[in-house]
Amino acid sequence: MVTEQQIREALTKVIDPELNRNVIELNMLRDLHIDNGNVKFTLALTIPDCPLRDQIEHDARMAVLALEGVKNVEITLSAMSEEERNRLFGKSTAPQTSDFNRIGRAVAIASGKGGVGKSSVTALLAAGLAKLGYHVGVLDADMTGPSIPRLFGLREPPLGGPNGILPPRTLRGIKVMSVNLLLPREDEAVIWRGPIVSKVIEQFWNEVVWGELDYLLIDLPPGTSDAPLTVLQTLPVAGIILVTTPQELSSMIVRKAGRMAEQLNRPILGIIENMSIFICPVCGTRHELFGPSHVEEITDAPLLGRLPIDPQLTVMEDAGAVEVYETEETKKLVKEFLKVVPPPYGR
Amino acid sequence: MVTEQQIREALTKVIDPELNRNVIELNMLRDLHIDNGNVKFTLALTIPDCPLRDQIEHDARMAVLALEGVKNVEITLSAMSEEERNRLFGKSTAPQTSDFNRIGRAVAIASGKGGVGKSSVTALLAAGLAKLGYHVGVLDADMTGPSIPRLFGLREPPLGGPNGILPPRTLRGIKVMSVNLLLPREDEAVIWRGPIVSKVIEQFWNEVVWGELDYLLIDLPPGTSDAPLTVLQTLPVAGIILVTTPQELSSMIVRKAGRMAEQLNRPILGIIENMSIFICPVCGTRHELFGPSHVEEITDAPLLGRLPIDPQLTVMEDAGAVEVYETEETKKLVKEFLKVVPPPYGR
């Protein structure tokens, strides 16, 4: 005979994808009746027209049906009263998305210079962290040249829920928000001046339902103007990771990004050198295509890794499969990243 | 015996570098006396403390001394009266630099995407055009990641003349203006929001003494925000040249820059593909490091050329010697550029 305790336990595995908490924790379970293997209960959603109601109902049914002795499951969906919601979230009636967000570590990936592979590095780090089981989000702060959705093969627009914007998830469950997910065509030009860019970045932080994240990686655009400035000035980022290429010219411009971070009192947590070398797959010759490394001249922060030029990565990025790409270098990168940005919540 | 006519003719070769007009045309010659091979005259400078007075005097002396029969040259420098200046320039008393500027064709080099080589291409085009004898200027509109001075090895700050800012010149006489020439250290961060960026771009156009130019190439920063928008909206550019790399992701973002230009009614004059291939110098294998070309998907505008990845170019750029770099590909590039942006003034 199945017990109430068993059902409650089973339902702790049903997660509200929007809030990243389980339905028991959220106090959704009501009116549980068990009658000879027939189980009936109500789930009170936090909001009546929750766009994920079908998924929650399905997950709950599967979880309970999996218990030995359960023959049938009947679920009624209802909604919490405003008072219940307030009790749960302990806040004012007006839903503020940030109430649901609990972001462990926000880290900005910066370079100052364009085209050094900030977005590639961001995506590779996110994928590596997600593979290790961390909850990861990527906020694409590049409004006019957003690369992140393409790398992960994301096209569908985010769902607009009553609690905020629901970011689409990648294969490995990384939550992604980018202006390119909102455009009718991905090659549409976003001709916005700085104030609008800054406003939208703040919205991506405040009005997106990130839920509970260990890491939120923020992919900055090139330069040291509005977008990077807004991220470093107004968002509670733990620090920045610099990305550079060997060319001396890149080093000079990447140093500018480092100086910006210093001036805004954001620590440089580490530096990554991209496109360091190319090894000819035919003859094995090692080519320093962009010259010898100048990474030591940029910062005293730890060097987290050097990534070679790999045509295979380009292919997988263009195919939207950056998450599947993994090499010894990328694994080492994630390991070094975890040393300088240790997981939050004592995980 | 040397004649007044001969001296006048010789002095037509003496150019005021600031105004790009010769001293006869500028009506500077006064009180010419010829006495048995001894030549005496006065040059009335347009402004008393002209920073180029020594150079003009030197050039004038050399030009006259080169004439047969001249034994000695005595030059007095004076300055024009306000009235004379006004008669010459036909304008109000307040000197406006733009009065001295005559810019044949202003062309913006754009890509939307960072790191595709906009600055490299701009520098290579400028060098090639200058080598053919055209008067060329480069306006670096990238305030937060300016690369142009480094490529040309320029470090010294521009001279501030009474008529405006005198841009430094490269080996081949290309006039260059960039925010990096104004910074105490080239890796200083310029943390400016959009409105200031736009203001400075306008100053680079209006308050720099470009003089008479056949071509002014404007190196745009990545993105489609303030800086590119200001250039395309407020400066009289003939059109844009797009720069891309083969990666499909680049094409997507470069299309955004193309769309911006279209929306602002600026034609796309041509497109250049950079980093197309790398040929292993050891085994000769041809590598498409960033994948196959997608240039046809970007625009119908003519393809002006494809440039390979060449480590030698990186070396020369880091050494400030981009002007010395010339290959079959760069020569072809300049030739194709001249087809789509023919020289002004019927040269």
XYZ file of C-alpha atoms in Angstrom, chain A:
347
model
C 0.000 0.000 0.000
C 1.360 3.398 -1.028
C 1.581 5.996 1.738
C 1.172 9.760 1.797
C 4.820 9.975 2.823
C 5.901 8.043 -0.297
C 3.860 10.288 -2.542
C 5.263 13.426 -0.950
C 8.740 12.060 -1.411
C 8.088 11.198 -5.052
C 6.789 14.703 -5.673
C 9.974 16.303 -4.363
C 11.478 15.171 -7.666
C 8.983 17.255 -9.641
C 10.577 20.611 -10.240
C 8.792 23.763 -11.325
C 11.144 24.591 -14.223
C 10.425 28.252 -13.862
C 11.249 28.503 -10.188
C 13.698 25.612 -9.966
C 12.111 24.374 -6.753
C 10.115 21.218 -6.236
C 6.348 21.217 -5.858
C 6.448 20.102 -2.209
C 8.861 22.849 -1.298
C 6.561 25.254 -3.116
C 3.618 23.978 -1.045
C 1.607 23.094 -4.144
C 0.181 19.773 -2.927
C -3.442 19.904 -1.704
C -6.302 17.450 -0.963
C -4.361 14.212 -1.260
C -6.609 11.129 -1.258
C -5.351 7.557 -1.528
C -7.969 4.897 -2.155
C -6.778 1.375 -2.879
C -4.067 2.370 -5.362
C -6.083 5.261 -6.800
C -4.370 8.514 -5.980
C -6.116 11.897 -6.235
C -4.606 15.268 -5.467
C -4.617 18.902 -6.400
C -1.578 20.961 -7.403
C -1.968 24.658 -6.686
C 0.147 26.481 -9.221
C 1.791 29.702 -8.154
C -0.112 31.476 -10.917
C -3.278 30.322 -12.714
C -2.096 30.437 -16.322
C 1.343 29.034 -15.715
C 2.762 28.210 -19.167
C 4.407 25.113 -17.727
C 1.247 23.651 -16.163
C 1.123 20.716 -18.578
C 4.715 19.810 -17.903
C 4.301 19.973 -14.135
C 1.152 17.847 -14.293
C 2.862 15.295 -16.536
C 5.961 15.096 -14.347
C 3.877 14.721 -11.199
C 1.775 11.932 -12.747
C 4.869 10.031 -13.882
C 6.551 10.407 -10.481
C 3.557 9.043 -8.578
C 2.728 6.302 -11.120
C 6.279 5.025 -10.706
C 5.519 4.116 -7.076
C 4.709 0.506 -6.367
C 1.029 -0.043 -5.698
C -0.232 3.000 -7.586
C -2.822 2.109 -10.238
C -4.268 5.451 -11.227
C -3.446 9.115 -10.686
C -5.977 11.938 -10.917
C -4.609 15.442 -10.744
C -6.584 18.661 -10.448
C -4.780 21.884 -11.187
C -5.670 25.008 -9.289
C -3.919 28.242 -8.452
C -2.681 29.715 -5.226
C -4.434 32.721 -3.777
C -2.587 35.989 -3.682
C -2.184 35.529 0.052
C -0.647 32.092 -0.389
C 1.725 33.402 -2.983
C 2.761 36.223 -0.712
C 3.287 33.807 2.164
C 5.413 31.605 -0.077
C 7.577 34.289 -1.551
C 7.327 36.693 1.360
C 7.024 39.692 -0.931
C 4.587 42.238 -2.216
C 1.744 41.220 -4.492
C 3.335 42.562 -7.664
C 5.354 39.682 -9.094
C 8.981 40.618 -9.478
C 10.928 38.064 -11.342
C 14.034 38.680 -9.358
C 12.203 37.259 -6.349
C 12.427 33.870 -7.978
C 16.018 34.276 -9.014
C 18.864 33.098 -6.899
C 22.079 33.547 -8.805
C 25.125 32.100 -7.128
C 27.926 33.602 -9.149
C 27.572 36.060 -11.984
C 30.757 36.329 -14.030
C 31.310 38.598 -17.035
C 33.358 37.329 -19.973
C 35.107 40.353 -21.438
C 37.871 41.247 -23.829
C 37.491 44.767 -25.089
C 38.570 43.447 -28.478
C 36.066 41.879 -30.830
C 36.441 38.507 -32.466
C 38.799 36.976 -29.925
C 36.245 34.313 -29.064
C 34.418 35.649 -25.996
C 31.214 33.918 -27.055
C 32.985 30.661 -27.875
C 34.725 30.664 -24.518
C 31.491 31.571 -22.718
C 29.657 28.713 -24.427
C 32.446 26.204 -23.785
C 32.634 27.160 -20.101
C 28.857 26.976 -19.732
C 28.741 23.579 -21.411
C 31.569 22.224 -19.261
C 29.977 23.490 -16.039
C 26.566 22.093 -16.994
C 28.137 18.733 -17.736
C 29.487 18.672 -14.187
C 25.933 19.150 -12.932
C 25.939 22.845 -12.152
C 22.923 24.979 -12.988
C 24.118 27.433 -15.576
C 22.683 30.427 -17.370
C 24.132 32.579 -20.140
C 23.126 36.226 -20.485
C 24.147 37.525 -23.904
C 24.881 41.201 -23.262
C 25.913 41.757 -26.869
C 22.823 43.395 -28.334
C 24.185 44.268 -31.742
C 26.316 41.194 -32.465
C 24.774 38.362 -30.423
C 26.397 34.985 -31.076
C 25.222 32.820 -28.194
C 21.919 31.417 -29.559
C 23.588 30.333 -32.791
C 26.344 28.463 -30.946
C 23.763 26.453 -28.988
C 21.414 26.017 -31.942
C 18.615 27.932 -30.207
C 16.018 29.575 -32.414
C 12.650 29.518 -30.652
C 11.600 32.718 -28.885
C 11.475 32.687 -25.089
C 8.054 32.108 -23.508
C 6.573 35.091 -21.775
C 5.296 33.902 -18.409
C 3.462 36.007 -15.825
C 6.552 35.919 -13.637
C 8.784 37.123 -16.407
C 10.529 35.866 -19.511
C 11.240 32.133 -19.528
C 14.632 31.619 -21.137
C 14.971 28.706 -23.557
C 17.209 25.851 -22.496
C 19.951 24.106 -24.390
C 20.464 20.358 -24.684
C 22.231 20.318 -21.347
C 19.693 22.585 -19.695
C 21.650 25.828 -19.869
C 19.257 28.769 -19.712
C 19.979 31.349 -22.394
C 18.783 34.876 -22.915
C 19.806 36.892 -25.961
C 18.266 39.634 -28.047
C 18.586 37.363 -31.059
C 15.909 35.087 -29.587
C 13.502 38.013 -29.746
C 14.129 39.051 -33.339
C 11.923 37.879 -36.212
C 15.095 37.075 -38.183
C 18.436 36.336 -36.596
C 20.242 38.651 -39.013
C 17.955 41.594 -38.239
C 19.954 44.686 -37.261
C 19.436 46.063 -33.785
C 20.160 49.754 -34.275
C 19.953 50.922 -30.697
C 21.893 53.673 -29.029
C 23.468 53.133 -25.629
C 20.592 53.983 -23.268
C 18.320 51.356 -24.817
C 21.101 48.775 -24.823
C 21.618 49.393 -21.102
C 17.897 49.190 -20.369
C 17.562 45.829 -22.118
C 20.572 44.402 -20.284
C 18.922 45.339 -17.000
C 15.720 43.672 -18.161
C 17.634 40.525 -19.044
C 18.866 40.489 -15.486
C 15.656 41.463 -13.672
C 12.825 40.182 -15.797
C 14.139 36.831 -16.941
C 13.200 33.862 -14.812
C 16.665 32.478 -14.233
C 15.533 30.548 -11.148
C 18.291 29.087 -9.059
C 21.645 29.159 -10.810
C 25.118 28.247 -9.686
C 26.667 30.287 -12.473
C 25.392 33.037 -14.714
C 27.936 33.810 -17.417
C 27.513 37.204 -19.034
C 28.906 37.481 -22.548
C 29.977 41.099 -23.037
C 30.242 42.816 -26.403
C 33.570 44.337 -27.486
C 34.525 47.770 -26.260
C 34.307 49.621 -22.976
C 31.194 51.636 -23.698
C 27.553 51.298 -22.680
C 26.922 47.561 -22.515
C 30.056 46.481 -20.580
C 29.780 49.565 -18.424
C 26.175 48.801 -17.459
C 26.979 45.176 -16.653
C 29.946 46.053 -14.454
C 28.320 49.081 -12.840
C 24.816 47.859 -12.133
C 24.839 44.049 -11.997
C 26.355 42.254 -8.988
C 29.054 40.442 -10.928
C 31.760 38.647 -8.978
C 34.374 39.731 -11.497
C 35.470 39.335 -15.085
C 37.281 36.719 -17.097
C 39.384 38.230 -19.872
C 39.707 36.557 -23.263
C 42.542 37.465 -25.602
C 44.430 36.270 -28.666
C 48.228 36.248 -28.973
C 48.506 39.289 -31.252
C 50.191 42.197 -29.451
C 47.505 44.507 -30.798
C 44.851 42.389 -29.050
C 46.768 42.543 -25.788
C 46.793 46.317 -25.934
C 43.025 46.489 -26.353
C 42.294 43.699 -23.856
C 44.306 45.660 -21.282
C 41.767 48.442 -21.752
C 38.982 46.090 -20.645
C 41.078 45.091 -17.640
C 41.553 48.725 -16.715
C 37.851 49.377 -17.016
C 37.166 46.524 -14.577
C 39.764 47.897 -12.161
C 38.277 51.374 -12.336
C 34.865 49.906 -11.507
C 36.317 47.773 -8.694
C 35.560 44.453 -10.338
C 38.361 41.926 -9.979
C 39.915 40.166 -12.946
C 39.409 36.528 -11.972
C 41.408 34.975 -14.769
C 42.474 35.210 -18.388
C 42.086 32.822 -21.297
C 44.153 32.894 -24.465
C 42.227 31.821 -27.543
C 43.521 30.956 -31.027
C 46.948 30.385 -29.494
C 48.247 27.987 -32.100
C 47.206 25.927 -35.085
C 48.634 22.480 -35.560
C 48.570 21.461 -39.220
C 46.647 18.180 -39.258
C 48.586 17.071 -42.329
C 52.206 17.639 -41.349
C 51.853 18.329 -37.614
C 53.644 21.676 -37.755
C 52.749 24.034 -34.911
C 51.903 27.495 -36.254
C 51.638 30.643 -34.142
C 49.211 32.202 -36.603
C 48.727 35.357 -34.563
C 52.255 35.559 -33.247
C 53.786 34.636 -29.897
C 51.798 34.973 -26.681
C 51.615 38.315 -24.857
C 49.232 37.123 -22.167
C 51.590 37.869 -19.279
C 51.638 41.537 -20.227
C 47.905 41.874 -19.767
C 47.226 40.961 -16.152
C 48.581 39.192 -13.090
C 45.380 37.159 -12.860
C 45.767 33.403 -13.362
C 45.943 32.038 -16.905
C 43.058 29.577 -17.051
C 44.057 28.039 -20.340
C 45.139 28.345 -23.926
C 42.832 27.152 -26.669
C 44.173 26.285 -30.121
C 42.483 27.157 -33.413
C 40.416 24.116 -34.268
C 38.394 24.095 -37.505
C 36.245 21.399 -35.907
C 35.019 23.926 -33.345
C 33.943 26.303 -36.126
C 31.989 23.504 -37.763
C 30.236 22.567 -34.529
C 29.523 26.187 -33.649
C 27.988 26.854 -37.043
C 25.875 23.714 -36.541
C 24.687 24.904 -33.119
C 26.409 22.011 -31.374
C 29.019 23.798 -29.279
C 27.905 21.784 -26.229
C 29.092 18.564 -27.779
C 32.612 19.893 -28.341
C 35.019 18.809 -25.632
C 38.790 18.493 -25.648
C 41.534 18.127 -23.066
C 41.993 21.904 -23.284
C 38.342 22.720 -22.616
C 38.210 20.277 -19.687
C 41.265 21.906 -18.183
C 39.686 25.320 -18.739
C 36.597 24.382 -16.722
C 38.756 22.912 -13.966
C 40.821 26.094 -13.701
C 37.682 28.227 -13.851
C 36.259 26.355 -10.841
C 39.432 27.147 -8.904
C 39.033 30.904 -9.337
C 35.219 30.942 -9.196
C 34.362 28.199 -6.696
C 30.787 26.895 -6.710
C 28.330 28.804 -4.523
C 26.121 27.378 -1.765
C 29.011 25.152 -0.658
C 28.255 22.620 -3.380
